[in-house]
Each structure stands twice: as structure tokens, then as C-alpha cells.
XYZ file of C-alpha atoms in Angstrom:
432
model
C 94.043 9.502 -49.027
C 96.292 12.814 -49.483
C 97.604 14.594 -46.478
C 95.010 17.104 -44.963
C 94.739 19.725 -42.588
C 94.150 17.428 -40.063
C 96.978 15.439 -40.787
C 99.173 18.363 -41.285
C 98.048 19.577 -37.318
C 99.350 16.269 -35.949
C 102.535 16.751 -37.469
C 103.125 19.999 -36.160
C 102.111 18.581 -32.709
C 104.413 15.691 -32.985
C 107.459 17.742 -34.488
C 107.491 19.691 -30.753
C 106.817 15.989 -28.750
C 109.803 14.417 -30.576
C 113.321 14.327 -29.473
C 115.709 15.598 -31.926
C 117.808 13.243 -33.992
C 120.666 13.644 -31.564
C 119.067 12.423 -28.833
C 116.655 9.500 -30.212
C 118.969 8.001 -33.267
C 119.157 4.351 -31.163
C 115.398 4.369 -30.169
C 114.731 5.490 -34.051
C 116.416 2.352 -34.745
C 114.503 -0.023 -32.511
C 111.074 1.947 -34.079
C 112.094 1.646 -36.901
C 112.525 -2.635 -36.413
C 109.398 -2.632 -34.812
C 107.506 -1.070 -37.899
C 109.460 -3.588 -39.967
C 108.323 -6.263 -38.515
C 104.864 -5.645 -39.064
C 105.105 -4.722 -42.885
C 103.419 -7.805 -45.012
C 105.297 -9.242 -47.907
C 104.256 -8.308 -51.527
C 103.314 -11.257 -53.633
C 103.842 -9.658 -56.463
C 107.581 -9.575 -56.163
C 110.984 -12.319 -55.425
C 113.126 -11.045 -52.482
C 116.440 -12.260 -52.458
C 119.820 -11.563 -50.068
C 122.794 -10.608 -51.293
C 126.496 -9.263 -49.122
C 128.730 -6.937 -51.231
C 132.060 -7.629 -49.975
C 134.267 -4.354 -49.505
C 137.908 -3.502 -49.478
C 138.321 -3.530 -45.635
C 135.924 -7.046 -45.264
C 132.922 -5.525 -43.784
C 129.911 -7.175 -45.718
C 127.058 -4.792 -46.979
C 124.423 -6.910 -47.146
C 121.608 -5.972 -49.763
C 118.048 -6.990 -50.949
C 117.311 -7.919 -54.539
C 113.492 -6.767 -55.456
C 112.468 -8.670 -59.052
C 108.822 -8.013 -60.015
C 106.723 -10.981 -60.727
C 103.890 -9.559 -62.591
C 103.516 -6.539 -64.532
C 101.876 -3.556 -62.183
C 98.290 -3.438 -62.762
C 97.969 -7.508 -63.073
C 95.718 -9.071 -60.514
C 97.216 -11.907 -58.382
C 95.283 -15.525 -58.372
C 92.810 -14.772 -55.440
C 94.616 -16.996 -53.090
C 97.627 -15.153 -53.127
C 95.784 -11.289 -53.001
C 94.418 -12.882 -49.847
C 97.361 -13.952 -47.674
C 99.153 -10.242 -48.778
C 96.346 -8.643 -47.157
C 97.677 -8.667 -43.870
C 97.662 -5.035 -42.872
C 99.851 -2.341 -43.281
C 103.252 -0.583 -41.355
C 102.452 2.552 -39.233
C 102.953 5.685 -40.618
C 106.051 7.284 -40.553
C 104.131 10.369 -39.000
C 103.969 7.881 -36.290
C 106.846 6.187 -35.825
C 108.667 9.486 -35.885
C 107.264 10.448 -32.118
C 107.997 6.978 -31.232
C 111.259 7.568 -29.606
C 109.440 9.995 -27.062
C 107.560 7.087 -25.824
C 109.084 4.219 -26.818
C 110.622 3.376 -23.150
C 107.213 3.218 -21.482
C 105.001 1.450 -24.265
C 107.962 -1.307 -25.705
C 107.146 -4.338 -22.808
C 103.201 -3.486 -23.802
C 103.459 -3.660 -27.845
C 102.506 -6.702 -29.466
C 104.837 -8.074 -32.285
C 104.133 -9.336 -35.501
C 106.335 -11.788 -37.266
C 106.983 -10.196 -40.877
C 105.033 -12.244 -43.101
C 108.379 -12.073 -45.816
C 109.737 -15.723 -44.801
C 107.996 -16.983 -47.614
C 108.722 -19.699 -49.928
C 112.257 -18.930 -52.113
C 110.357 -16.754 -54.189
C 109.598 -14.274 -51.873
C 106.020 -15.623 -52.062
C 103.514 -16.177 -49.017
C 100.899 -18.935 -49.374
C 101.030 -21.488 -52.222
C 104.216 -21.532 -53.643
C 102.866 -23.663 -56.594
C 100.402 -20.810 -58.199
C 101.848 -19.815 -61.569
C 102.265 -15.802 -61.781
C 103.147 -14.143 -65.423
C 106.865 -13.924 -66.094
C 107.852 -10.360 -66.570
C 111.411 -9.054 -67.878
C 112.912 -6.179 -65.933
C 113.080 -3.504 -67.647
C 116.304 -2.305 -65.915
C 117.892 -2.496 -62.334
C 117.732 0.433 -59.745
C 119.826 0.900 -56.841
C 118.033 2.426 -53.980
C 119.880 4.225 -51.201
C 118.125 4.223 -48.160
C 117.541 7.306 -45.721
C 117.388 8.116 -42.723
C 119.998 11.275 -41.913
C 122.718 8.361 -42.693
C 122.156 7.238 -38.930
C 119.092 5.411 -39.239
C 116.629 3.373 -41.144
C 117.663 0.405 -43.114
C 117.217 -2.090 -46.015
C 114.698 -4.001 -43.010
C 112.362 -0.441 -43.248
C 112.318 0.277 -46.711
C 111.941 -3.512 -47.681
C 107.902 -2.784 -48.195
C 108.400 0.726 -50.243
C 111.314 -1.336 -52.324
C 109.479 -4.129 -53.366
C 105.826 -1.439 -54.253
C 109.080 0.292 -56.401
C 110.496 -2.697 -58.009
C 106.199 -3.806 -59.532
C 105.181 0.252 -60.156
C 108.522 0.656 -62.103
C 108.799 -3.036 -63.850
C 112.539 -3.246 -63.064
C 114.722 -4.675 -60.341
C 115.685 -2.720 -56.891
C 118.385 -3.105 -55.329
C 118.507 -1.932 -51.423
C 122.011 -1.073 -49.863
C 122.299 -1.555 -46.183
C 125.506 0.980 -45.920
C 127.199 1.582 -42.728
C 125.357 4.173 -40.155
C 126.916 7.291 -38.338
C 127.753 7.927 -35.801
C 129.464 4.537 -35.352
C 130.590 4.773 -39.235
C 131.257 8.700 -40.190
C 131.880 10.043 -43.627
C 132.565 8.734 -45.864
C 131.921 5.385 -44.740
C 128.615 5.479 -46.300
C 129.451 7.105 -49.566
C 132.113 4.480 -50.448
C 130.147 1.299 -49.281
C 127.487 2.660 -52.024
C 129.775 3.653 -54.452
C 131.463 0.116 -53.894
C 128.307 -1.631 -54.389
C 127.349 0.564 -57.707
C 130.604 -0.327 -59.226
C 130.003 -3.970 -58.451
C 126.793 -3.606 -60.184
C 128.434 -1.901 -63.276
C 131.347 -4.609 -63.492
C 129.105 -7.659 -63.088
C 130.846 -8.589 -60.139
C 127.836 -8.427 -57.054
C 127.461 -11.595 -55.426
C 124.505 -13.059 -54.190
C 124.775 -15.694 -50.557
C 121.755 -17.805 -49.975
C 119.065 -16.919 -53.037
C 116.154 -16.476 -50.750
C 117.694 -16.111 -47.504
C 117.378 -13.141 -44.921
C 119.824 -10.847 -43.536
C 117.622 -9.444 -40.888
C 119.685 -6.287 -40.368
C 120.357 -5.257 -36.550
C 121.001 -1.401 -35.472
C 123.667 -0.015 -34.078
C 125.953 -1.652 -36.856
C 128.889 -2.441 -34.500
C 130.322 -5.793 -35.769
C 131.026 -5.676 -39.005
C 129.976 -8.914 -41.209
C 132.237 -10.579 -43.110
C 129.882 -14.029 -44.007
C 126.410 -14.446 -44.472
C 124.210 -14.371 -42.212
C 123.563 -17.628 -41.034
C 126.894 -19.485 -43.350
C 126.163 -20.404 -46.903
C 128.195 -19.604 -50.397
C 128.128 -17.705 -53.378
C 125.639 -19.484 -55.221
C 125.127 -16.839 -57.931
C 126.179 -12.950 -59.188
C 123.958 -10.436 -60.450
C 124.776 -10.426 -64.257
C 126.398 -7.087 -65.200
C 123.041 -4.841 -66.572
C 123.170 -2.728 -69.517
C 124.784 0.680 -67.824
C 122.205 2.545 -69.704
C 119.732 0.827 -67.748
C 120.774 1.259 -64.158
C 119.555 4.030 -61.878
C 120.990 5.264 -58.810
C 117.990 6.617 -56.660
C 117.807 7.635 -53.207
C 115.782 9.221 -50.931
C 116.833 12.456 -48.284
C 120.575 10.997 -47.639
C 120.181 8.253 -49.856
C 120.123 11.120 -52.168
C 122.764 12.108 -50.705
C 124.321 9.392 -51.466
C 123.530 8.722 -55.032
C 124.609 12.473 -55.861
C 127.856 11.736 -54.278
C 128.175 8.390 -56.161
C 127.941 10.303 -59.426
C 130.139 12.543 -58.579
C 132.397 10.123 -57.378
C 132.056 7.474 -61.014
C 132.951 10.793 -62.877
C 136.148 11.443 -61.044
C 137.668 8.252 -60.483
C 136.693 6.749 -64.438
C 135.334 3.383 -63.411
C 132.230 3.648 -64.101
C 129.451 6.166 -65.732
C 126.196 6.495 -64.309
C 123.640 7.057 -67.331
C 120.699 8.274 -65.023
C 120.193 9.206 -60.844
C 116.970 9.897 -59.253
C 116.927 12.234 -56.066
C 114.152 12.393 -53.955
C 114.053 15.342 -51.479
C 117.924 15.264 -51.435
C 120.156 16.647 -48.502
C 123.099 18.396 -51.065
C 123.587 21.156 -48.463
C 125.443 21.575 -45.366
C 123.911 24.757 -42.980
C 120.881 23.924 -41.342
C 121.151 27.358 -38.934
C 118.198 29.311 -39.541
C 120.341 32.476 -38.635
C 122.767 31.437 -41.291
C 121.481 29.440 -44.278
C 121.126 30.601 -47.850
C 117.358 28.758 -48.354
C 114.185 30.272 -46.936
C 112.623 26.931 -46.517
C 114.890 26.056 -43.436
C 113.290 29.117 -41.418
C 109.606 28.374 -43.260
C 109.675 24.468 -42.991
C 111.818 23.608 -39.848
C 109.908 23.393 -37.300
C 106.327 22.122 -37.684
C 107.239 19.008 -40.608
C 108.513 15.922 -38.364
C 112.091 16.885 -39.944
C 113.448 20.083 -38.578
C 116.454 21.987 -38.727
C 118.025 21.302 -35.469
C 117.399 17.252 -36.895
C 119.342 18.194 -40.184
C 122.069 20.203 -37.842
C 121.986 16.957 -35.541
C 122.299 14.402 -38.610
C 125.210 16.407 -39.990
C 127.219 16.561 -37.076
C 126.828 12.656 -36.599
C 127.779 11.629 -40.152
C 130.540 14.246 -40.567
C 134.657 13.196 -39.277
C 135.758 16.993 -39.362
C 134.819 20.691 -40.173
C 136.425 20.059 -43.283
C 133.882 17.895 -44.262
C 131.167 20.589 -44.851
C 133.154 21.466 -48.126
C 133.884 18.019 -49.768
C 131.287 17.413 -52.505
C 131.266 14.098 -51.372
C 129.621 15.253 -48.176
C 127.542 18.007 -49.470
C 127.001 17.905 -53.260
C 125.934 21.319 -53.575
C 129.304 22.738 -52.462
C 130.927 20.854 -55.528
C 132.795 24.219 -57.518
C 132.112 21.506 -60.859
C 129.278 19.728 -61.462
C 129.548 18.814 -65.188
C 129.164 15.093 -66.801
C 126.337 14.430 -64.186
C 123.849 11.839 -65.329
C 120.291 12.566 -66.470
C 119.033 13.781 -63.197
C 115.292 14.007 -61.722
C 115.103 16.151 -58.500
C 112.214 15.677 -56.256
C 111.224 18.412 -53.715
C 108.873 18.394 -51.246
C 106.613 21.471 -50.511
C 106.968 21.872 -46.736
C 110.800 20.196 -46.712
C 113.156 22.095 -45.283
C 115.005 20.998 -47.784
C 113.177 22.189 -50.704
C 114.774 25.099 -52.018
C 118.583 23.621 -51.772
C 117.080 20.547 -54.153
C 115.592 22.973 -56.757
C 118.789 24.957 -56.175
C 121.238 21.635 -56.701
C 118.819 20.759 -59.713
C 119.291 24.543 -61.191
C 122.847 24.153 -60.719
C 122.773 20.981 -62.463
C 120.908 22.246 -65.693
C 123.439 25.270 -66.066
C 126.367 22.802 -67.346
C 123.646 19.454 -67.806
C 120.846 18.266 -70.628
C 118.024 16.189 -69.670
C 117.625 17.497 -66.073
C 114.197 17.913 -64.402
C 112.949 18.991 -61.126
C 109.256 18.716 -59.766
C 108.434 19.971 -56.821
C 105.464 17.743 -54.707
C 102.318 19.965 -53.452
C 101.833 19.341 -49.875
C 104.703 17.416 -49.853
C 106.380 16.563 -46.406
C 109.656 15.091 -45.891
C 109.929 11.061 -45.418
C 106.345 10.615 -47.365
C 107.420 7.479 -49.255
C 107.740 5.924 -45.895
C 103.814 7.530 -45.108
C 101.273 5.411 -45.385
C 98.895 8.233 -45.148
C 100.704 9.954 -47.909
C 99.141 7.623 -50.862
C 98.380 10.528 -52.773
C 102.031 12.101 -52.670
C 103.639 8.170 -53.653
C 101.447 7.812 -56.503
C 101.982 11.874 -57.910
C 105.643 10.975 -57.224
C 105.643 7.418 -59.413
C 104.077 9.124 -61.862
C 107.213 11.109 -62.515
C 109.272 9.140 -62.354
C 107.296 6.809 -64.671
C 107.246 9.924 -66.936
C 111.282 10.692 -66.660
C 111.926 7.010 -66.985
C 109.899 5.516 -69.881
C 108.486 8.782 -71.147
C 105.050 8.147 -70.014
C 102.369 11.177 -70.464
C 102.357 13.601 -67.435
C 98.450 15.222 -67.111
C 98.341 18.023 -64.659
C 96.535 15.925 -61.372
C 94.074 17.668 -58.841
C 95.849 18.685 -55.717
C 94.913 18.448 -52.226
C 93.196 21.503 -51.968
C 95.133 22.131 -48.168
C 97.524 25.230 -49.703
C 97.531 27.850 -52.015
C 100.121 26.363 -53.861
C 97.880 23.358 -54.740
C 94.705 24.764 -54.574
C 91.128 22.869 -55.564
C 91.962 21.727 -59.384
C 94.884 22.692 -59.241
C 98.079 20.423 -59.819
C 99.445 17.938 -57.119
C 103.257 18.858 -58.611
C 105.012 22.007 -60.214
C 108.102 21.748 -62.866
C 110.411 23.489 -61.205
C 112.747 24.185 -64.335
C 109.416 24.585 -66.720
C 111.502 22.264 -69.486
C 108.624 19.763 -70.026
């Protein structure tokens, strides 16, 4: 169901229990494995490992998302059966975790992910025939998490729901976290792995394996997990088919990748997908250009002293603030960008920098589009209690991607911005 008023009061509640991100990044972590764990598999989709060697041998290892079926298809009923195995808490949960987690780990029961399935990624019989679909391009997803936590392990259920709604392949990067890795670390594992991608050069260890990703990231990987060799690449996809797309500072990330392809001419990024984006750098209500830091950071799970906390831990030096790498919005030039979709949230503190970065980007840009989400928080892919929000926000992109028709949708009714009948979503740039 869509976020209510009810929902909306918990948040608020557990915005003031929780620790800020500078205090609770390690228990986030361990939450955050214990909410992977209980995530089912999706039978509708092959999960495969992959490592993407870098320059300095650290490993990042990846997971490969290929859709089985084409979305809307019904699975044989034996296999719709042994997927229904529950859901992962809510990320309105697990974000008050770290509060408690000391007293309640020894008492919480865990549940062995049900991915371990047969090589196809498949639970239950591995002999059931399932239509062959064709990809209908490749995206690489980079994760969030303020760049200190969450994980290709968290964001394997969301990934492989991605890779089935969109028809095309995901690929997950499991970059290096801060504080042990600061900027730009993360930026130029991701940018490493996209130009991979673009060259035809990723390599994939152990087709069906796991790489059961660990937090804090303090050895650095330089095999497999668990030995084995190359036993395949990912063929080289048409450029005009792959999208960088990341979420908070995964879209970070993939802004700073395209930024990055244009200046150093390896590659060229056709289209990116941000969804509620950190491109800024000044998270000081006293001090910051963009009302919704003062409006939305408290009382939405993300606040501002977590954005002031997650900056501090991913940056090496002041000087950091001003490198577009780091903060996309400071960039003085931000022409040849890719065909862009911005996604804003409603109560994000981050909202009016991504309409802002999007604004900026249609000044010297065709073909960008922003949409900001009604009653919106930030981190609602991850919300399983945010079903509404997913499926406005898929719709989108479904729309920006393959041109699909966009119908104005009823919106929660919770704020005068989406009142009853009104629409779940507002164009931001009003050029659709």
C-alpha cells in the first residue's frame, strides 16, 4: 500500500530514536546483512557472480540480474510457490535498527537466503521450462547507502524486481565503502567497472556462484570467493543500450561516472538514471542553498546531520567539496551529459538540489527529465511499505526508457501536493 499518515508518524518517531550515520555506519552494516538474509530469491530471474579486477588488484565483485520471463508472465505454480517465502523488513525499520541492535542480535532468528538455488538462480525444480526472453539492454546499478553502507547483498532483491519490470540485465557494483575507502575510491571502482562493460572486457568467476559480501571491506579481494576461473565475459552491449543508474550515492556515483567518460574519452554513456541523487555538498541548515534541507531534515529517516555525517566519511580533504567528482552539482561545465532522468523525492532533503542538478542539466542538455515522487521519502526502493512509490517510480522510468504512455496516477491523498485524484508524480521541467 502507499505511505500514509500513519506511516509517515513512525518515521518521524524513528528519525529522533536513530543514531546518526556517524555513529551507527558498522551496526547499519550488520542490519543491513541481517535483512539480506531474509530476502527470498526471485524465480523469475538468473543470478550470477562476477569480480571486476582493478588497477591496484582489489576485486569488485558484482551480481549479474538476467530476466527469465517477460514481467507480467505467470511462473509454473510450483515455482510461484517456493518464491513465496516472505518478504525483507522495511527499510523504515531497519533504519532504527542500529539503536537496538546490541540488545535484540543474540534473540533474532536467522533465515538462510533462499538465493542458493540451482545455477540458474532458480529455487525448487530446476527442470521447469520458463519462456526465454532477450534483454533488452544492460543497466548498471550503483548501490547506496551514503557510500558507507549497504551493498550488492541488500539491494540483491530490488535488483533482480529491476532486471523482470525493465526486461534488461542489472548489473550490481559492490564498490569500496568509506570511511575505510574515501573518495574517490568509490567513483573509480564504478567508473572502472562501466568501462569494462563498454570495452567487453568484464569477467565473470564461477557462473552461479556467490560472493556473499562482508562489511567493513578491510581485505581487499583479489580471487574469487571461494577459488575458481574465468569461465566467461560479459559480451560488450550495444553502448546505446547501457544505463548507468543509481540510487542517493549511487547517483552519486553514476553522475560522477558521466562526468568522468566525458573527460577522459574512453567511453560515452548514451543514457544515466538518478534516483534521489546526492550532487551537493552543504548539508548545514544555517548554510545551504535548498529549502528542503531545513523542511525535510529532520522527521524523514535521512536527515541532515546523516548527509553532513556521510560526507565527512567519504570525503579525503576540504578540497573535495569542490571536485565534480565528489559533488556533481559544483561541476562549472556540465555539457555532453547523457540523456538524464532525475528522480526526487517529496520529503528528501535532497529534493530541491536534484531538480536543481536536473535544471542545470537541461540549460546546456536535450532529452533531460525530472519527476518529482508525491509523498516520496528517501531510501523507498528499499521500502517494502512503499509499493505505491516503486511502482509510480517504474513507471517512469518505463516511460523515459521505452517510451511507454505516462497517465497522470491517483496520489496518496496524505499532502497537498498529492491530494485525493490528484497525481502520485509532478514533471519537474514540464517538457513531457
Amino acid at each position: 500500500m502507499p505511505i500514509n499518515e500513519a506511516l509517515f508518524a513512525a518515521m518521524k518517531a524513528a528519525s529522533y530514536i536513530k543514531p546518526n550515520a556517524g555513529k551507527s555506519y558498522k551496526l547499519q552494516r550488520v542490519a543491513e546483512e541481517l535483512i539480506a538474509k531474509q530476502a527470498p530469491a526471485n524465480p523469475k530471474c538468473r543470478v550470477e557472480d562476477a569480480f571486476a579486477p582493478m588497477a591496484d588488484g582489489y576485486a569488485v565483485p558484482l551480481r549479474v540480474f538476467t530476466p527469465l520471463v517477460a514481467y507480467g508472465v505467470p511462473l509454473p505454480e510450483a515455482l510461484e510457490e517456493s518464491s513465496a517465502s516472505g518478504t525483507p523488513v522495511a527499510s523504515a525499520i531497519s533504519a532504527i535498527l542500529p539503536a537496538v541492535l546490541p540488545k535484540v542480535l543474540p534473540k533474532i532468528p536467522i533465515k538462510e537466503s533462499t538465493s542458493s538455488g540451482n545455477a540458474d538462480g532458480i529455487p525448487g525444480n530446476a527442470n521447469t521450462e520458463l519462456p526465454s526472453v532477450t534483454p533488452r539492454g544492460t543497466i548498471l546499478f550503483f548501490h547506496g547507502g551514503g557510500w558507507t553502507t549497504g551493498g550488492i547483498n541488500l539491494y540483491t532483491q530490488a535488483c533482480a524486481h529491476m532486471a523482470v519490470r525493465l526486461q534488461r540485465r542489472v548489473i550490481s557494483v559492490e564498490y569500496r565503502l568509506a570511511p575505510e575507502y574515501r573518495f574517490p575510491t568509490a567513483v573509480e571502482d564504478c567508473y572502472e567497472v562501466a568501462r569494462q562493460l563498454f570495452a567487453g572486457e568484464l569477467p565473470i568467476f564461477g557462473v552461479g556462484g556467490s560472493v556473499d559480501v562482508d562489511h567493513p571491506q578491510s581485505a581487499a579481494p583479489t580471487a574469487p570467493a571461494g577459488g575458481g576461473d574465468i569461465s566467461a565475459t560479459i559480451p560488450a552491449p550495444d553502448p546505446d543500450s547501457i544505463v548507468l543508474f543509481g540510487d542517493s550515492a549511487g547517483g552519486n556515483l553514476a553522475a560522477a561516472v558521466s562526468l568522468m567518460a566525458r573527460d577522459r574519452g574512453e567511453f560515452t554513456p548514451c543514457t544515466q538514471m538518478l534516483l534521489y541523487p546526492v550532487v551537493g555538498n552543504d548539508y548545514n541548515p544555517e548554510t545551504s542553498p535548498f529549502e528542503s534541507v531545513r523542511t525535510n531534515g529532520t522527521d524523514y529517516i535521512l536527515t541532515a546531520q546523516d548527509m553532513a555525517d556521510y560526507i565527512d566519511m567519504y570525503r579525503s580533504s576540504v578540497a573535495d567539496l569542490t571536485n565534480p567528482y565528489f559533488a556533481p552539482l559544483t561541476a562549472h561545465d556540465l555539457s555532453n551529459q547523457p540523456r538524464t532522468l532525475v528522480l526526487s523525492a517529496e520529503y528528501c532533503p535532497l529534493r530541491d538540489e536534484d531538480e536543481a542538478y536536473a535544471r542545470r542539466l537541461q540549460l546546456v542538455n536535450d532529452n533531460v527529465s525530472c519527476y518529482r515522487i508525491h509523498d516520496g521519502i528517501h531510501g523507498y526502493l528499499l521500502n517494502t511499505s512503499a509499493v505505491g512509490l516503486v511502482t509510480t517510480t517504474y513507471r517512469i522510468i518505463e516511460h523515459f526508457l521505452d517510451g511507454t504512455p505516462l497517465e497522470p496516477a491517483p496520489g496518496t491523498g496524505t499532502t497537498v501536493n498529492a491530494p485525493e485524484g490528484g497525481d502520485a508524480w509532478q514533471d519537474v521541467l514540464g517538457t513531457d
